[in-house]
Amino acid sequence: MDLTQNECVNNGDCDNNSDFSKRSDKPRHLNMERQRSFDERSLVEASPRYTTSWAENGQRHIDLDSVFSPSKRSSFNTPRGQYGYEAHPMFAEAWESLRKTMVYFRGQPVGTIAALDNSDEKQNYDQVFVRDFIPSGLAFLMNGEPEIVKNFLLKTLRLQSWEKKIDRFQLGEGVMPASFKVLHDPVRNTETLMADFGETAIGRVAPVDSGFWWIILLRAYTKSTGDTLLAERPECQNGIRLVLALCLSEGFDTFPTLLCADGCSMIDRRMGVYGYPIEIQALFFMALRCALVLLKQDDQGKELVDRIVKRLHALSFHMRSYFWLDLKQLNDIYRYKTEEYSHTAVNKFNVIPDSLPEWVFDFMPTYGGYFLGNVGPSNMDFRWFCLGNCIAILSSLATPEQSLAIMDLIESRWEELVGDMPVKVCYPAIESHDWRIITGCDPKNTRWSYHNGGSWPVLLWLLTAACIKVGRPQIARRAIEVAELRLAKDGWPEYYDGKSGRYVGKQARKHQTWSVAGYLVAKMMLEDPSHLGMISLEEDKQMKPMVKRSSSWTF
């Protein structure tokens, strides 16, 4: 399908801005009259827009709802940061690298390619991926450049309306593309967009996470710029409704979680994450909460809002009750009885205690916990997944106590989860017979490589955001310092291999865009914690935690 220039103008989704037809090697300088303070003791307290208080149990509470994140804020045009300390030399290099990945459609920036890959086998790394653009979009928002994010949101929204078929089967109307590419015709001097909804992906799986990330980025754009008009457009409202219609439809489900195929998210290859993976459930929860803010309270919106609220209550209870694991819960599972048929059953999923992996008993610290990778009938995936747990914190799916426990786990298991390069996408790796059965002998997902226990620098921004929200920025600062030792020198790889992440991935692409953008977002968020407001949600007081504090949690 060809989107003509007239079509763009008539629909108002291409904002002509000559500034964006010119590339700049450095972030633009923004003159903002704003008082800042910097206290080395706490970056959270450094933001004057935070309202902080202390609960009776001694836990810091940060009111993110009071935070307004105007996009024109960060002035990164010199190696020196706003607060007067020397920025790391690789910061300017990262911005230069990010700008080189910008993709233009008819003179307008619409995204960033996955990697600056000069090899002959580019595969799909020259495309704009929805999930990959999220850290890029946040970096541009934090640097006062929202236009590229607005264009991206509108272009992907237009692609959502395309007819989507794999073989002879038509996908749901609300499915967002996994990626898109700008095709140039030098003969006709035209440009068209080509989208991929999973029909060319490995395994032919549609991206479940794309729609959720789109809603989350739309909320970030609105929070950052204060521009509510974009989200209020009829096409944006319809786009949100179409995404949620796929998830809130009635079926045979007995759980409020989403049933998914393997490979439908960041882990886009067979890795045993089919069923109810934590990444999808956390993103689903966050997208629902963002939609509550973005949807208009008209006749169409009110009915959907009621369904969202009911689902959020059920989902938060389910996740906090059955996905959460700490020392006490692990001990309870270890002592489970099986074949319980009554409504009073404790072992509701009929998990066999003998199926508990040996490593989890040593991995679980005395103080700490995390959300399991997957929970379903007679199945618990005890692996730790970084993205799902960080999103759980940012969306307030995790209770304040659970959020602190996740941070305790990361600190206690630093060598395993961070090591020589942050952060492990999951832990531990699948090996030997399990690897053959679960991955189908995937040569890319060998032990401690790629999605199978590999270390992904892009996850640095999620870890940083979670640390700041919980009030432990020192954890993020330590992880960033680890990354700065090698990341730029190694050419910004996609991922690292090895138990501690010492080696550049055997098939890792260099100059990976979201490795660059993830570092930039982490640095800017650490320098100005008020940026957290665009990607974090405060706890909904109406969804009171249904899980009592574990006796193993002592803070």
Coordinates of C-alpha atoms in Angstrom, one line a residue:
M1 CA 0.0 0.0 0.0
D2 CA 1.3 3.4 -0.9
L3 CA 0.7 6.4 1.4
T4 CA 0.6 9.4 -0.8
Q5 CA 1.8 12.8 0.2
N6 CA -1.7 14.2 -0.2
E7 CA -3.1 11.5 2.0
C8 CA -0.6 12.4 4.7
V9 CA -1.5 16.1 4.5
N10 CA -5.2 15.5 4.5
N11 CA -5.1 13.2 7.5
G12 CA -2.8 15.5 9.3
D13 CA -0.3 12.8 10.3
C14 CA 2.7 14.2 8.6
D15 CA 3.9 17.4 10.2
N16 CA 6.2 19.2 7.8
N17 CA 9.2 20.3 9.8
S18 CA 12.2 21.3 7.9
D19 CA 14.4 20.9 11.0
F20 CA 14.0 17.2 10.8
S21 CA 15.2 17.0 7.2
K22 CA 18.6 18.0 8.4
R23 CA 20.6 15.7 10.6
S24 CA 22.6 17.0 13.5
D25 CA 25.6 15.2 14.9
K26 CA 24.7 16.5 18.4
P27 CA 21.5 16.9 20.4
R28 CA 20.0 20.3 19.9
H29 CA 20.6 22.9 22.6
L30 CA 17.5 23.9 24.4
N31 CA 17.4 27.0 26.5
M32 CA 15.2 26.2 29.5
E33 CA 14.9 28.5 32.5
R34 CA 14.6 25.9 35.2
Q35 CA 16.1 25.5 38.6
R36 CA 17.7 22.2 39.4
S37 CA 19.4 20.7 42.4
F38 CA 21.8 17.8 42.6
D39 CA 22.4 15.8 45.7
E40 CA 24.8 12.9 45.3
R41 CA 23.1 11.2 48.2
S42 CA 19.9 10.6 46.3
L43 CA 19.1 11.2 42.6
V44 CA 15.4 10.6 43.4
E45 CA 15.4 13.6 45.7
A46 CA 17.2 15.6 43.0
S47 CA 14.1 16.3 41.1
P48 CA 12.0 19.3 42.4
R49 CA 8.9 17.8 40.7
Y50 CA 8.9 14.7 42.8
T51 CA 6.7 14.6 45.9
T52 CA 8.3 12.2 48.3
S53 CA 7.1 10.9 51.6
W54 CA 7.9 8.1 54.0
A55 CA 5.4 5.4 54.9
E56 CA 5.1 4.0 58.4
N57 CA 7.2 1.0 57.5
G58 CA 10.1 3.3 56.5
Q59 CA 9.6 2.9 52.7
R60 CA 10.1 5.9 50.5
H61 CA 7.0 6.9 48.4
I62 CA 7.5 8.8 45.2
D63 CA 4.4 10.6 43.8
L64 CA 5.0 10.2 40.0
D65 CA 1.5 11.6 39.3
S66 CA 2.8 15.0 40.3
V67 CA 5.5 14.8 37.7
F68 CA 5.1 16.6 34.4
S69 CA 7.8 15.8 31.9
P70 CA 8.0 18.6 29.4
S71 CA 9.9 17.3 26.4
K72 CA 12.2 20.3 26.0
R73 CA 14.3 19.7 29.0
S74 CA 17.6 18.1 28.5
S75 CA 20.4 20.1 27.0
F76 CA 23.0 17.6 25.9
N77 CA 25.1 19.6 23.4
T78 CA 28.4 19.4 25.3
P79 CA 30.3 16.6 27.0
R80 CA 29.4 18.2 30.4
G81 CA 26.1 17.4 32.0
Q82 CA 23.6 19.8 33.4
Y83 CA 24.8 19.3 37.0
G84 CA 28.4 20.3 36.3
Y85 CA 30.1 16.9 36.4
E86 CA 31.9 15.5 33.3
A87 CA 29.7 13.2 31.2
H88 CA 31.3 10.0 30.0
P89 CA 32.9 10.5 26.5
M90 CA 30.8 7.7 25.0
F91 CA 27.6 9.8 25.7
A92 CA 28.2 12.1 22.8
E93 CA 29.3 9.2 20.7
A94 CA 26.0 7.4 21.5
W95 CA 24.0 10.4 20.3
E96 CA 25.9 10.6 17.1
S97 CA 25.3 6.9 16.5
L98 CA 21.6 7.2 17.3
R99 CA 21.1 10.0 14.8
K100 CA 22.7 8.0 12.0
T101 CA 20.0 5.4 12.4
M102 CA 17.1 7.7 11.8
V103 CA 14.8 6.7 9.0
Y104 CA 13.0 9.3 6.8
F105 CA 9.7 8.9 4.9
R106 CA 9.0 11.7 2.5
G107 CA 11.3 14.1 4.4
Q108 CA 9.9 13.2 7.8
P109 CA 11.7 11.2 10.5
V110 CA 9.6 8.1 11.3
G111 CA 11.9 5.9 13.4
T112 CA 15.3 4.3 13.7
I113 CA 16.6 1.1 12.1
A114 CA 17.5 -1.8 14.2
A115 CA 21.2 -1.7 13.5
L116 CA 23.8 0.1 11.4
D117 CA 24.7 -3.1 9.7
N118 CA 27.2 -2.9 6.8
S119 CA 27.3 -6.6 6.2
D120 CA 25.8 -8.3 3.1
E121 CA 23.4 -10.3 5.3
K122 CA 21.3 -7.5 6.8
Q123 CA 18.3 -9.8 7.3
N124 CA 15.7 -7.4 8.8
Y125 CA 18.1 -5.3 10.9
D126 CA 17.5 -2.4 8.4
Q127 CA 13.9 -2.2 9.4
V128 CA 12.2 0.0 12.1
F129 CA 10.9 -2.4 14.8
V130 CA 8.2 -1.2 17.1
R131 CA 9.7 -2.7 20.3
D132 CA 13.2 -1.6 19.3
F133 CA 12.1 2.0 18.8
I134 CA 10.8 2.4 22.3
P135 CA 14.2 3.4 23.9
S136 CA 15.0 5.6 20.8
G137 CA 11.7 7.3 21.2
L138 CA 12.2 7.9 24.9
A139 CA 15.7 9.3 24.2
F140 CA 14.3 11.8 21.7
L141 CA 11.5 12.8 24.1
M142 CA 13.9 13.4 26.9
N143 CA 16.0 15.5 24.6
G144 CA 13.1 17.7 23.5
E145 CA 12.6 16.2 20.1
P146 CA 9.0 14.8 20.1
E147 CA 8.3 15.1 16.4
I148 CA 10.0 11.8 15.4
V149 CA 7.9 10.0 18.1
K150 CA 4.7 11.6 16.9
N151 CA 5.4 10.6 13.3
F152 CA 6.3 7.0 14.3
L153 CA 3.1 6.7 16.3
L154 CA 1.0 7.9 13.4
K155 CA 2.7 5.8 10.7
T156 CA 2.5 2.6 12.7
L157 CA -1.2 3.4 13.4
R158 CA -1.8 3.7 9.7
L159 CA -0.1 0.4 9.1
Q160 CA -2.4 -1.2 11.7
S161 CA -5.3 -0.7 9.3
W162 CA -3.7 -2.7 6.6
E163 CA -5.1 -6.1 5.7
K164 CA -2.9 -8.7 7.4
K165 CA -2.7 -12.3 6.1
I166 CA -0.4 -15.2 6.7
D167 CA -1.0 -17.8 4.0
R168 CA -4.8 -17.9 3.8
F169 CA -5.5 -16.7 7.4
Q170 CA -6.4 -13.1 8.2
L171 CA -5.0 -11.7 11.4
G172 CA -7.0 -9.6 13.9
E173 CA -7.7 -6.0 12.9
G174 CA -5.9 -4.6 15.9
V175 CA -2.6 -6.3 15.4
M176 CA 0.3 -3.8 15.2
P177 CA 3.3 -4.5 12.9
A178 CA 6.4 -6.0 14.2
S179 CA 8.4 -3.7 11.9
F180 CA 8.3 -1.7 8.8
K181 CA 10.7 -0.5 6.1
V182 CA 10.8 2.4 3.7
L183 CA 11.2 1.4 0.1
H184 CA 12.7 3.8 -2.4
D185 CA 11.9 3.6 -6.1
P186 CA 14.6 5.6 -7.9
V187 CA 12.9 5.3 -11.2
R188 CA 9.5 6.7 -10.1
N189 CA 11.1 8.8 -7.4
T190 CA 8.6 7.5 -4.8
E191 CA 8.7 6.1 -1.3
T192 CA 6.4 3.5 0.1
L193 CA 6.1 1.6 3.4
M194 CA 6.3 -2.1 3.7
A195 CA 5.2 -3.7 7.0
D196 CA 5.8 -7.1 8.6
F197 CA 3.1 -8.4 10.9
G198 CA 4.9 -11.7 11.5
E199 CA 4.5 -13.2 8.0
T200 CA 8.2 -13.0 7.3
A201 CA 9.4 -13.5 10.9
I202 CA 11.2 -16.6 12.2
G203 CA 8.5 -19.0 13.2
R204 CA 5.8 -16.8 11.6
V205 CA 4.5 -15.4 15.0
A206 CA 2.6 -12.2 15.2
P207 CA 4.1 -9.7 17.7
V208 CA 1.8 -9.5 20.8
D209 CA 3.9 -6.9 22.4
S210 CA 3.9 -4.3 19.6
G211 CA 0.4 -3.0 20.4
F212 CA 1.2 -2.7 24.1
W213 CA 4.4 -0.8 23.4
W214 CA 2.6 1.5 21.1
I215 CA 0.0 2.4 23.8
I216 CA 2.8 2.9 26.3
L217 CA 4.8 5.2 24.0
L218 CA 1.7 7.2 23.2
R219 CA 1.2 7.8 26.9
A220 CA 4.9 8.7 27.3
Y221 CA 4.6 11.2 24.4
T222 CA 1.5 12.7 26.0
K223 CA 3.2 12.9 29.4
S224 CA 6.4 14.4 28.0
T225 CA 4.9 17.0 25.8
G226 CA 1.6 17.8 27.4
D227 CA 0.0 17.4 24.0
T228 CA -3.3 15.6 24.6
L229 CA -4.6 16.3 21.1
L230 CA -2.7 13.5 19.5
A231 CA -4.2 10.8 21.7
E232 CA -7.6 12.4 21.4
R233 CA -7.6 12.0 17.6
P234 CA -10.3 9.6 16.4
E235 CA -7.8 7.4 14.7
C236 CA -5.7 7.1 17.8
Q237 CA -8.7 6.4 20.0
N238 CA -9.8 3.7 17.5
G239 CA -6.2 2.3 17.4
I240 CA -6.3 1.8 21.2
R241 CA -9.7 0.2 21.1
L242 CA -8.6 -2.2 18.4
V243 CA -5.5 -3.3 20.3
L244 CA -7.5 -3.9 23.5
A245 CA -10.3 -5.6 21.6
L246 CA -7.9 -8.4 20.8
C247 CA -7.0 -8.8 24.5
L248 CA -10.3 -8.3 26.2
S249 CA -12.4 -10.6 24.0
E250 CA -14.3 -13.4 25.7
G251 CA -13.1 -17.0 25.1
F252 CA -12.3 -20.2 27.0
D253 CA -9.9 -18.5 29.4
T254 CA -10.1 -19.3 33.1
F255 CA -7.3 -16.8 34.0
P256 CA -7.1 -13.0 33.4
T257 CA -3.7 -13.5 31.9
L258 CA -3.1 -13.6 28.1
L259 CA -2.4 -17.0 26.5
C260 CA 0.5 -16.5 24.0
A261 CA 2.5 -18.5 21.5
D262 CA 6.3 -18.8 21.8
G263 CA 8.3 -16.1 20.2
C264 CA 5.7 -13.3 20.3
S265 CA 7.8 -10.7 22.1
M266 CA 11.4 -9.7 22.6
I267 CA 12.3 -13.3 22.9
D268 CA 11.2 -14.0 19.4
R269 CA 12.4 -17.6 19.1
R270 CA 11.4 -20.8 20.6
M271 CA 12.5 -20.6 24.3
G272 CA 9.7 -22.2 26.2
V273 CA 7.9 -18.9 26.9
Y274 CA 4.5 -20.0 25.4
G275 CA 1.5 -19.9 27.7
Y276 CA 1.4 -17.0 30.1
P277 CA 4.9 -15.3 30.0
I278 CA 5.6 -12.6 32.5
E279 CA 6.8 -10.1 29.8
I280 CA 3.5 -10.2 28.1
Q281 CA 1.4 -10.1 31.3
A282 CA 3.4 -7.1 32.6
L283 CA 3.2 -5.2 29.3
F284 CA -0.6 -6.0 29.1
F285 CA -1.1 -4.6 32.6
M286 CA 0.8 -1.5 31.8
A287 CA -0.9 -0.9 28.5
L288 CA -4.3 -1.3 30.2
R289 CA -3.4 1.3 32.8
C290 CA -2.1 3.7 30.1
A291 CA -5.3 3.2 28.1
L292 CA -7.3 4.3 31.1
V293 CA -5.5 7.7 30.9
L294 CA -5.7 8.0 27.1
L295 CA -9.2 6.9 26.3
K296 CA -11.9 9.6 26.0
Q297 CA -14.9 9.2 28.3
D298 CA -17.4 9.1 25.4
D299 CA -20.0 6.4 24.7
Q300 CA -17.5 4.1 23.2
G301 CA -14.8 4.8 25.8
K302 CA -16.9 4.3 28.9
E303 CA -17.9 0.7 28.2
L304 CA -14.3 -0.2 27.4
V305 CA -13.0 1.6 30.5
D306 CA -15.3 -0.5 32.7
R307 CA -13.9 -3.7 31.1
I308 CA -10.4 -2.5 31.6
V309 CA -10.9 -1.7 35.3
K310 CA -12.4 -5.2 35.9
R311 CA -9.5 -6.9 34.1
L312 CA -6.9 -4.8 35.9
H313 CA -8.3 -5.9 39.3
A314 CA -8.4 -9.5 38.3
L315 CA -5.0 -9.4 36.6
S316 CA -3.3 -7.7 39.6
F317 CA -4.7 -10.2 42.0
H318 CA -3.7 -13.2 39.8
M319 CA -0.2 -12.0 39.2
R320 CA 0.6 -10.9 42.8
S321 CA -0.9 -14.2 44.2
Y322 CA 0.3 -16.8 41.8
F323 CA 3.3 -15.5 39.9
W324 CA 5.2 -14.1 43.0
L325 CA 8.0 -16.1 44.4
D326 CA 10.1 -15.5 47.5
L327 CA 11.7 -17.7 50.1
K328 CA 8.5 -18.4 52.0
Q329 CA 6.5 -19.1 48.8
L330 CA 9.3 -21.4 47.5
N331 CA 9.2 -23.4 50.7
D332 CA 5.4 -23.6 50.5
I333 CA 5.6 -25.0 46.9
Y334 CA 8.3 -27.4 48.0
R335 CA 5.7 -28.8 50.5
Y336 CA 2.7 -28.8 48.1
K337 CA 0.2 -31.6 48.1
T338 CA -1.0 -32.6 44.7
E339 CA -4.3 -33.7 43.2
E340 CA -6.4 -31.2 45.2
Y341 CA -9.9 -31.0 43.6
S342 CA -11.8 -28.7 46.0
H343 CA -12.3 -24.9 46.0
T344 CA -10.1 -24.7 49.1
A345 CA -7.1 -26.2 47.2
V346 CA -3.8 -24.6 48.0
N347 CA -1.9 -26.0 45.0
K348 CA -4.4 -24.6 42.6
F349 CA -2.3 -25.3 39.5
N350 CA -1.4 -28.8 40.6
V351 CA 2.3 -28.1 40.4
I352 CA 4.4 -31.2 41.2
P353 CA 7.0 -30.3 43.9
D354 CA 9.5 -32.8 42.3
S355 CA 9.5 -30.5 39.2
L356 CA 11.2 -27.7 41.1
P357 CA 14.7 -27.1 39.5
E358 CA 17.6 -27.6 41.9
W359 CA 19.2 -24.2 41.0
V360 CA 16.3 -22.2 42.4
F361 CA 16.9 -23.2 46.0
D362 CA 20.4 -21.7 45.8
F363 CA 19.3 -18.7 43.7
M364 CA 16.6 -17.5 46.0
P365 CA 18.1 -15.2 48.6
T366 CA 16.9 -14.9 52.2
Y367 CA 15.6 -11.4 51.4
G368 CA 14.2 -10.8 48.0
G369 CA 11.8 -12.2 45.4
Y370 CA 10.6 -12.0 41.8
F371 CA 7.8 -12.8 39.4
L372 CA 8.0 -16.2 37.9
G373 CA 8.5 -16.5 34.1
N374 CA 5.3 -18.4 33.5
V375 CA 2.5 -20.0 35.5
G376 CA -0.1 -22.4 34.0
P377 CA -1.7 -25.8 34.6
S378 CA 0.9 -28.0 36.2
N379 CA 3.6 -25.6 35.1
M380 CA 5.8 -23.0 36.7
D381 CA 8.7 -21.6 34.9
F382 CA 11.1 -20.5 37.7
R383 CA 13.5 -18.6 35.4
W384 CA 14.0 -14.9 36.2
F385 CA 13.2 -12.6 33.3
C386 CA 14.5 -9.0 33.5
L387 CA 12.0 -7.2 31.2
G388 CA 8.9 -8.6 32.8
N389 CA 10.1 -7.8 36.4
C390 CA 11.2 -4.3 35.5
I391 CA 7.9 -3.5 33.8
A392 CA 6.0 -5.0 36.8
I393 CA 7.8 -2.4 38.9
L394 CA 7.2 0.5 36.5
S395 CA 3.5 -0.3 36.0
S396 CA 2.9 -0.9 39.7
L397 CA 1.8 -4.4 39.0
A398 CA 4.4 -5.2 41.7
T399 CA 3.4 -3.9 45.2
P400 CA 5.9 -1.5 46.8
E401 CA 7.1 -4.4 48.9
Q402 CA 7.5 -6.7 46.0
S403 CA 9.4 -3.9 44.1
L404 CA 11.9 -3.6 46.9
A405 CA 12.2 -7.4 47.0
I406 CA 13.1 -7.5 43.3
M407 CA 15.8 -4.9 43.9
D408 CA 17.1 -7.0 46.9
L409 CA 17.3 -10.0 44.6
I410 CA 19.3 -8.1 41.9
E411 CA 21.8 -6.8 44.6
S412 CA 22.1 -10.3 46.1
R413 CA 22.6 -12.0 42.8
W414 CA 24.6 -9.3 41.1
E415 CA 27.2 -11.6 39.6
E416 CA 24.6 -13.8 38.1
L417 CA 22.2 -11.1 36.7
V418 CA 24.6 -8.3 35.8
G419 CA 28.2 -9.6 36.0
D420 CA 30.5 -8.1 33.3
M421 CA 27.7 -6.6 31.2
P422 CA 24.1 -5.7 32.2
V423 CA 21.6 -7.3 32.1
K424 CA 20.7 -11.0 31.7
V425 CA 17.6 -11.3 29.6
C426 CA 16.8 -14.4 31.7
Y427 CA 18.4 -16.6 34.2
P428 CA 19.6 -19.3 34.2
A429 CA 20.3 -20.7 30.8
I430 CA 18.7 -23.9 29.5
E431 CA 21.3 -26.6 28.9
S432 CA 21.8 -30.2 27.6
H433 CA 18.6 -32.3 27.2
D434 CA 16.3 -29.4 28.2
W435 CA 17.9 -27.2 25.6
R436 CA 17.3 -29.8 22.9
I437 CA 13.7 -30.3 23.9
I438 CA 12.7 -26.7 24.7
T439 CA 14.5 -24.8 21.9
G440 CA 14.5 -27.5 19.3
C441 CA 18.3 -27.5 19.2
D442 CA 18.3 -23.8 18.2
P443 CA 22.0 -23.0 17.3
K444 CA 21.5 -19.4 18.1
N445 CA 20.1 -20.0 21.6
T446 CA 22.8 -22.2 22.9
R447 CA 23.5 -21.9 26.7
W448 CA 24.4 -18.4 27.9
S449 CA 23.9 -16.9 24.5
Y450 CA 21.3 -14.7 22.8
H451 CA 17.9 -15.2 24.5
N452 CA 19.1 -18.2 26.5
G453 CA 20.9 -16.4 29.3
G454 CA 22.5 -13.8 27.1
S455 CA 23.3 -10.3 28.4
W456 CA 21.4 -7.4 26.7
P457 CA 22.6 -3.8 27.1
V458 CA 19.2 -2.5 26.0
L459 CA 17.8 -3.7 29.3
L460 CA 19.9 -1.1 31.1
W461 CA 17.2 1.6 30.6
L462 CA 14.5 -0.6 32.2
L463 CA 16.7 -1.5 35.1
T464 CA 17.6 2.1 35.6
A465 CA 14.0 3.2 35.5
A466 CA 13.0 0.5 38.0
C467 CA 15.8 1.4 40.4
I468 CA 14.9 5.1 40.4
K469 CA 11.3 4.3 41.1
V470 CA 12.1 2.1 44.0
G471 CA 14.5 4.7 45.4
R472 CA 17.8 2.8 44.7
P473 CA 19.5 4.8 41.9
Q474 CA 22.9 3.5 43.2
I475 CA 22.1 0.1 41.7
A476 CA 21.5 1.7 38.3
R477 CA 24.6 3.8 38.6
R478 CA 26.8 0.8 39.3
A479 CA 25.3 -1.1 36.3
I480 CA 25.9 1.9 34.0
E481 CA 29.5 2.1 35.1
V482 CA 29.9 -1.6 34.3
A483 CA 28.5 -1.0 30.8
E484 CA 30.7 2.0 30.2
L485 CA 33.8 -0.1 30.5
R486 CA 33.2 -2.0 27.3
L487 CA 30.0 -1.2 25.4
A488 CA 31.3 1.6 23.1
K489 CA 34.7 -0.1 22.7
D490 CA 33.0 -3.3 21.6
G491 CA 31.0 -1.4 19.0
W492 CA 27.6 -1.4 20.7
P493 CA 26.8 -5.1 20.3
E494 CA 23.3 -6.4 20.4
Y495 CA 24.1 -8.9 23.2
Y496 CA 26.9 -10.6 25.1
D497 CA 27.5 -14.3 25.7
G498 CA 28.9 -16.2 28.7
K499 CA 27.7 -16.9 32.2
S500 CA 28.9 -13.4 33.3
G501 CA 28.5 -11.7 29.9
R502 CA 32.2 -11.4 29.2
Y503 CA 32.1 -12.1 25.4
V504 CA 30.5 -10.3 22.5
G505 CA 27.7 -12.5 21.2
K506 CA 28.7 -15.0 18.6
Q507 CA 26.1 -13.7 16.2
A508 CA 25.5 -10.3 17.8
R509 CA 25.2 -7.4 15.3
K510 CA 27.4 -4.4 16.1
H511 CA 26.1 -0.8 16.3
Q512 CA 22.7 -2.1 17.6
T513 CA 20.4 0.9 17.9
W514 CA 18.6 -0.1 21.0
S515 CA 21.9 -0.8 22.8
V516 CA 22.8 2.8 22.0
A517 CA 19.4 4.2 22.9
G518 CA 19.1 2.1 26.1
Y519 CA 22.4 3.6 27.4
L520 CA 21.3 7.1 26.5
V521 CA 17.9 6.8 28.3
A522 CA 19.6 5.3 31.4
K523 CA 22.1 8.1 31.6
M524 CA 19.5 10.9 31.0
M525 CA 17.1 9.4 33.5
L526 CA 19.8 9.1 36.1
E527 CA 20.8 12.7 35.6
D528 CA 17.2 13.9 35.7
P529 CA 14.9 11.4 37.5
S530 CA 11.8 13.5 36.6
H531 CA 12.0 11.8 33.2
L532 CA 10.8 8.7 34.9
G533 CA 7.3 10.2 34.9
M534 CA 6.8 9.4 31.3
I535 CA 7.4 5.7 31.7
S536 CA 6.2 4.9 35.2
L537 CA 2.8 4.7 36.8
E538 CA 1.9 5.2 40.4
E539 CA 0.1 2.5 42.3
D540 CA -3.7 2.6 41.9
K541 CA -5.0 2.9 45.5
Q542 CA -8.2 1.1 44.5
M543 CA -6.3 -2.0 43.6
K544 CA -5.2 -2.8 47.1
P545 CA -2.5 -5.5 47.4
M546 CA -4.2 -8.9 48.0
V547 CA -1.0 -10.5 49.1
K548 CA 0.2 -10.2 52.7
R549 CA 3.7 -9.3 53.3
S550 CA 6.0 -12.3 53.4
S551 CA 7.7 -13.1 56.7
S552 CA 11.0 -13.3 54.6
W553 CA 10.8 -9.6 53.7
T554 CA 12.7 -7.6 56.2
F555 CA 13.9 -4.2 54.9

